[in-house]
mmCIF file of C-alpha atoms in Angstrom:
data_model
loop_
_atom_site.group_PDB
_atom_site.id
_atom_site.type_symbol
_atom_site.label_atom_id
_atom_site.label_comp_id
_atom_site.label_asym_id
_atom_site.label_seq_id
_atom_site.Cartn_x
_atom_site.Cartn_y
_atom_site.Cartn_z
ATOM 1 C CA MET P 1350 0.000 0.000 0.000
ATOM 2 C CA SER P 1351 1.069 3.563 -0.489
ATOM 3 C CA ALA P 1352 0.099 6.736 1.334
ATOM 4 C CA PRO P 1353 0.639 10.291 0.165
ATOM 5 C CA MET P 1354 3.097 12.430 2.123
ATOM 6 C CA THR P 1355 2.894 16.202 1.851
ATOM 7 C CA THR P 1356 5.854 18.537 2.281
ATOM 8 C CA ILE P 1357 5.889 22.326 2.091
ATOM 9 C CA GLU P 1358 8.660 24.055 0.144
ATOM 10 C CA THR P 1359 9.389 27.750 0.782
ATOM 11 C CA VAL P 1360 10.751 29.843 -2.076
ATOM 12 C CA THR P 1361 12.384 33.196 -1.261
ATOM 13 C CA ILE P 1362 12.349 35.900 -3.937
ATOM 14 C CA THR P 1363 14.382 39.107 -3.527
ATOM 15 C CA ARG P 1364 13.248 42.242 -5.324
ATOM 16 C CA PRO P 1365 15.814 43.605 -7.776
ATOM 17 C CA LEU P 1366 15.363 47.337 -7.043
ATOM 18 C CA LYS P 1367 17.687 47.507 -4.060
ATOM 19 C CA VAL P 1368 20.173 45.202 -5.779
ATOM 20 C CA ILE P 1369 20.329 47.618 -8.734
ATOM 21 C CA ALA P 1370 20.767 50.533 -6.297
ATOM 22 C CA PHE P 1371 23.691 48.659 -4.740
ATOM 23 C CA ILE P 1372 25.222 48.164 -8.211
ATOM 24 C CA CYS P 1373 24.738 51.878 -8.986
ATOM 25 C CA GLY P 1374 26.594 52.763 -5.796
ATOM 26 C CA ASN P 1375 29.550 50.618 -6.823
ATOM 27 C CA ILE P 1376 29.621 52.133 -10.314
ATOM 28 C CA VAL P 1377 29.682 55.621 -8.760
ATOM 29 C CA VAL P 1378 32.759 54.678 -6.715
ATOM 30 C CA ILE P 1379 34.612 53.665 -9.880
ATOM 31 C CA LEU P 1380 33.547 56.773 -11.821
ATOM 32 C CA LEU P 1381 34.469 59.216 -9.057
ATOM 33 C CA ILE P 1382 37.885 57.633 -8.576
ATOM 34 C CA MET P 1383 38.490 57.974 -12.326
ATOM 35 C CA ALA P 1384 37.414 61.624 -12.258
ATOM 36 C CA LEU P 1385 39.505 62.499 -9.198
ATOM 37 C CA THR P 1386 42.693 60.958 -10.553
ATOM 38 C CA SER P 1387 42.418 62.354 -14.081
ATOM 39 C CA THR P 1388 44.021 65.536 -15.413
ATOM 40 C CA ASP P 1389 41.414 65.833 -18.189
ATOM 41 C CA TRP P 1390 38.884 68.126 -16.568
ATOM 42 C CA LEU P 1391 39.774 71.217 -18.567
ATOM 43 C CA LEU P 1392 41.623 71.083 -21.883
ATOM 44 C CA SER P 1393 43.194 73.481 -24.335
ATOM 45 C CA SER P 1394 46.162 73.525 -26.650
ATOM 46 C CA GLY P 1395 49.189 72.485 -24.596
ATOM 47 C CA TRP P 1396 47.318 72.519 -21.275
ATOM 48 C CA ARG P 1397 45.476 69.872 -19.252
ATOM 49 C CA GLN P 1398 43.955 70.639 -15.884
ATOM 50 C CA GLY P 1399 42.716 68.198 -13.248
ATOM 51 C CA LEU P 1400 41.628 68.611 -9.648
ATOM 52 C CA PHE P 1401 45.030 67.824 -8.142
ATOM 53 C CA THR P 1402 47.432 68.179 -11.081
ATOM 54 C CA HIS P 1403 47.782 70.185 -14.267
ATOM 55 C CA CYS P 1404 50.100 69.439 -17.163
ATOM 56 C CA ILE P 1405 51.910 71.830 -19.491
ATOM 57 C CA GLU P 1406 52.642 70.238 -22.845
ATOM 58 C CA ASP P 1407 53.754 73.227 -24.942
ATOM 59 C CA LEU P 1408 55.942 76.094 -23.707
ATOM 60 C CA THR P 1409 56.027 77.815 -27.094
ATOM 61 C CA GLN P 1410 52.636 79.338 -26.279
ATOM 62 C CA PRO P 1411 51.881 81.709 -23.377
ATOM 63 C CA ILE P 1412 51.036 79.675 -20.281
ATOM 64 C CA PRO P 1413 47.415 80.151 -19.150
ATOM 65 C CA PHE P 1414 46.372 81.861 -15.919
ATOM 66 C CA ASN P 1415 49.754 83.595 -15.476
ATOM 67 C CA TYR P 1416 51.259 80.351 -14.289
ATOM 68 C CA GLU P 1417 55.071 80.238 -14.266
ATOM 69 C CA ALA P 1418 56.896 77.092 -15.405
ATOM 70 C CA LYS P 1419 60.363 76.560 -16.852
ATOM 71 C CA GLU P 1420 59.766 73.167 -18.433
ATOM 72 C CA GLU P 1421 56.994 70.982 -19.707
ATOM 73 C CA GLY P 1422 55.459 68.435 -17.361
ATOM 74 C CA CYS P 1423 52.849 68.025 -14.638
ATOM 75 C CA TYR P 1424 52.606 70.220 -11.545
ATOM 76 C CA PRO P 1425 50.376 70.390 -8.455
ATOM 77 C CA SER P 1426 47.043 72.075 -9.086
ATOM 78 C CA ARG P 1427 46.838 75.834 -8.992
ATOM 79 C CA ASP P 1428 45.943 77.424 -5.666
ATOM 80 C CA VAL P 1429 42.489 78.486 -6.805
ATOM 81 C CA PHE P 1430 39.388 78.198 -4.635
ATOM 82 C CA TYR P 1431 37.032 76.573 -7.132
ATOM 83 C CA ILE P 1432 39.495 73.795 -8.031
ATOM 84 C CA LYS P 1433 40.087 72.909 -4.388
ATOM 85 C CA ALA P 1434 36.383 73.183 -3.574
ATOM 86 C CA THR P 1435 35.453 70.931 -6.497
ATOM 87 C CA ALA P 1436 38.021 68.356 -5.386
ATOM 88 C CA GLY P 1437 36.732 68.498 -1.804
ATOM 89 C CA LEU P 1438 33.110 68.061 -2.882
ATOM 90 C CA CYS P 1439 33.998 65.120 -5.136
ATOM 91 C CA ILE P 1440 35.884 63.455 -2.270
ATOM 92 C CA LEU P 1441 32.883 64.063 0.014
ATOM 93 C CA SER P 1442 30.625 62.517 -2.613
ATOM 94 C CA LEU P 1443 32.921 59.498 -2.934
ATOM 95 C CA VAL P 1444 33.114 58.891 0.819
ATOM 96 C CA THR P 1445 29.375 59.278 1.402
ATOM 97 C CA ASP P 1446 28.564 57.061 -1.581
ATOM 98 C CA VAL P 1447 30.843 54.329 -0.209
ATOM 99 C CA ILE P 1448 29.046 54.524 3.153
ATOM 100 C CA ALA P 1449 25.617 54.455 1.489
ATOM 101 C CA THR P 1450 26.596 51.503 -0.689
ATOM 102 C CA ILE P 1451 27.854 49.550 2.324
ATOM 103 C CA LEU P 1452 24.613 50.260 4.197
ATOM 104 C CA THR P 1453 22.608 49.109 1.182
ATOM 105 C CA GLY P 1454 24.638 45.914 1.017
ATOM 106 C CA ILE P 1455 24.040 45.240 4.712
ATOM 107 C CA GLY P 1456 20.329 45.865 4.189
ATOM 108 C CA LEU P 1457 20.272 43.329 1.360
ATOM 109 C CA HIS P 1458 22.112 40.773 3.465
ATOM 110 C CA THR P 1459 20.095 40.958 6.682
ATOM 111 C CA LYS P 1460 16.876 38.961 7.083
ATOM 112 C CA ASN P 1461 15.341 41.154 9.792
ATOM 113 C CA GLN P 1462 12.833 43.419 8.033
ATOM 114 C CA ASN P 1463 12.955 46.215 10.632
ATOM 115 C CA ILE P 1464 16.750 46.403 10.533
ATOM 116 C CA LYS P 1465 16.667 46.129 6.746
ATOM 117 C CA TYR P 1466 14.565 49.261 6.325
ATOM 118 C CA LYS P 1467 16.622 51.199 8.854
ATOM 119 C CA PHE P 1468 19.705 50.565 6.735
ATOM 120 C CA TYR P 1469 17.842 51.534 3.559
ATOM 121 C CA ARG P 1470 16.598 54.798 5.077
ATOM 122 C CA ARG P 1471 20.070 55.753 6.225
ATOM 123 C CA ALA P 1472 21.554 54.731 2.879
ATOM 124 C CA VAL P 1473 19.168 56.898 0.860
ATOM 125 C CA LEU P 1474 19.838 59.972 3.039
ATOM 126 C CA ILE P 1475 23.605 59.546 2.805
ATOM 127 C CA MET P 1476 23.445 58.877 -0.936
ATOM 128 C CA LEU P 1477 21.367 62.052 -1.317
ATOM 129 C CA VAL P 1478 24.196 63.997 0.358
ATOM 130 C CA ALA P 1479 26.611 62.449 -2.159
ATOM 131 C CA LEU P 1480 24.347 63.497 -5.037
ATOM 132 C CA ILE P 1481 24.033 67.092 -3.817
ATOM 133 C CA ALA P 1482 27.794 67.372 -3.275
ATOM 134 C CA VAL P 1483 28.700 66.195 -6.766
ATOM 135 C CA LEU P 1484 26.025 68.379 -8.401
ATOM 136 C CA VAL P 1485 27.316 71.483 -6.601
ATOM 137 C CA ALA P 1486 30.851 70.615 -7.765
ATOM 138 C CA LEU P 1487 29.752 70.102 -11.376
ATOM 139 C CA ILE P 1488 27.871 73.398 -11.498
ATOM 140 C CA MET P 1489 30.479 75.439 -9.617
ATOM 141 C CA TYR P 1490 33.460 74.302 -11.709
ATOM 142 C CA PRO P 1491 32.423 75.760 -15.097
ATOM 143 C CA LEU P 1492 30.858 78.865 -13.556
ATOM 144 C CA CYS P 1493 34.017 79.781 -11.665
ATOM 145 C CA PHE P 1494 36.230 78.912 -14.619
ATOM 146 C CA SER P 1495 34.297 81.360 -16.788
ATOM 147 C CA GLY P 1496 35.355 84.105 -14.368
ATOM 148 C CA GLU P 1497 39.040 83.585 -15.175
ATOM 149 C CA LEU P 1498 38.588 82.874 -18.883
ATOM 150 C CA SER P 1499 40.243 86.199 -19.759
ATOM 151 C CA LEU P 1500 43.497 84.820 -18.279
ATOM 152 C CA GLY P 1501 43.312 81.638 -20.337
ATOM 153 C CA ASN P 1502 45.541 82.823 -23.227
ATOM 154 C CA ARG P 1503 43.726 80.349 -25.478
ATOM 155 C CA PRO P 1504 40.912 80.885 -27.993
ATOM 156 C CA ILE P 1505 39.345 77.475 -27.393
ATOM 157 C CA TRP P 1506 38.681 75.644 -24.120
ATOM 158 C CA GLU P 1507 36.742 72.450 -23.583
ATOM 159 C CA PHE P 1508 35.799 70.225 -20.689
ATOM 160 C CA GLY P 1509 37.485 66.823 -20.812
ATOM 161 C CA TRP P 1510 36.207 63.308 -20.338
ATOM 162 C CA ALA P 1511 36.792 63.402 -16.557
ATOM 163 C CA TYR P 1512 34.173 66.150 -16.218
ATOM 164 C CA GLY P 1513 31.771 64.009 -18.247
ATOM 165 C CA VAL P 1514 32.548 60.957 -16.107
ATOM 166 C CA CYS P 1515 31.652 62.987 -13.029
ATOM 167 C CA TRP P 1516 28.274 63.760 -14.613
ATOM 168 C CA GLY P 1517 27.887 60.027 -15.182
ATOM 169 C CA ALA P 1518 28.485 59.466 -11.463
ATOM 170 C CA ALA P 1519 25.768 62.024 -10.688
ATOM 171 C CA ILE P 1520 23.317 60.181 -12.966
ATOM 172 C CA PHE P 1521 24.006 56.838 -11.268
ATOM 173 C CA LEU P 1522 23.689 58.494 -7.851
ATOM 174 C CA PHE P 1523 20.312 59.884 -8.854
ATOM 175 C CA GLY P 1524 19.248 56.428 -10.019
ATOM 176 C CA GLY P 1525 20.438 54.867 -6.767
ATOM 177 C CA VAL P 1526 18.451 57.381 -4.684
ATOM 178 C CA ILE P 1527 15.277 56.779 -6.708
ATOM 179 C CA LEU P 1528 15.626 52.996 -6.467
ATOM 180 C CA LEU P 1529 16.159 53.125 -2.713
ATOM 181 C CA LEU P 1530 13.046 55.273 -2.353
ATOM 182 C CA CYS P 1531 10.850 53.026 -4.520
ATOM 183 C CA ASP P 1532 8.443 50.675 -2.721
ATOM 184 C CA LYS P 1533 9.970 51.457 0.656
ATOM 185 C CA GLU P 1534 6.757 50.492 2.452
ATOM 186 C CA SER P 1535 6.316 47.091 0.774
ATOM 187 C CA GLU P 1536 8.015 43.853 1.586
ATOM 188 C CA GLU P 1537 11.459 43.487 0.115
ATOM 189 C CA ILE P 1538 11.392 39.687 0.281
ATOM 190 C CA TYR P 1539 8.488 37.548 -0.839
ATOM 191 C CA PHE P 1540 7.826 34.103 0.636
ATOM 192 C CA LYS P 1541 5.915 31.638 -1.491
ATOM 193 C CA GLU P 1542 4.902 28.234 -0.227
ATOM 194 C CA ARG P 1543 3.851 25.283 -2.333
ATOM 195 C CA LYS P 1544 2.791 21.787 -1.403
ATOM 196 C CA ILE P 1545 4.507 18.771 -2.880
ATOM 197 C CA VAL P 1546 2.834 15.378 -2.568
ATOM 198 C CA HIS P 1547 5.059 12.303 -2.473
ATOM 199 C CA ASN P 1548 3.839 8.726 -2.727
ATOM 200 C CA THR P 1549 5.523 6.423 -0.242
ATOM 201 C CA GLN P 1550 5.291 2.653 0.032
ATOM 202 C CA LEU P 1551 3.966 1.267 3.326
ATOM 203 C CA GLN P 1552 5.349 -2.076 4.469
ATOM 204 C CA THR P 1553 2.779 -4.608 5.817
#
């Protein structure tokens, strides 16, 4: 004879929104590090300017911004407020994004729903600080540069790829904030149960 035996299997499904926010946070870290270490924020003929270093590549032309140099090469950044402020804001954005990303990762890992949402709430606030910091830096940099354009000694200036990468970081930060805010009141993890019937042989 055989008798049916019923077992219950629990399937756990994690929503992807917070996972994507966590990925966005990691992408922002990479982009901001690239932007901070690059000298391609501001470009012109024979001149490359970053947040910590600028490079002179042609001494046959007048050096921009009344800078004095005897040979070609890279030098520490000019002692100008907007360059230092932009660098400081980008570093602030990087540090706060790292903290927010770590908090998001902890929230994804923990199973306690109350603790999970506490981490998410803190992460979204900290990531919002990172977003505001990088946006202020991106707006301030070109505005302040335009004030010293008359000292540029060049007819053409353009913003380099590092400035664009920083805008990319801002876009991913915005996406991360939105994703962390989405569905914050609903369950992050779904539990689905299904019954499985097994036939077992009974010995007589």
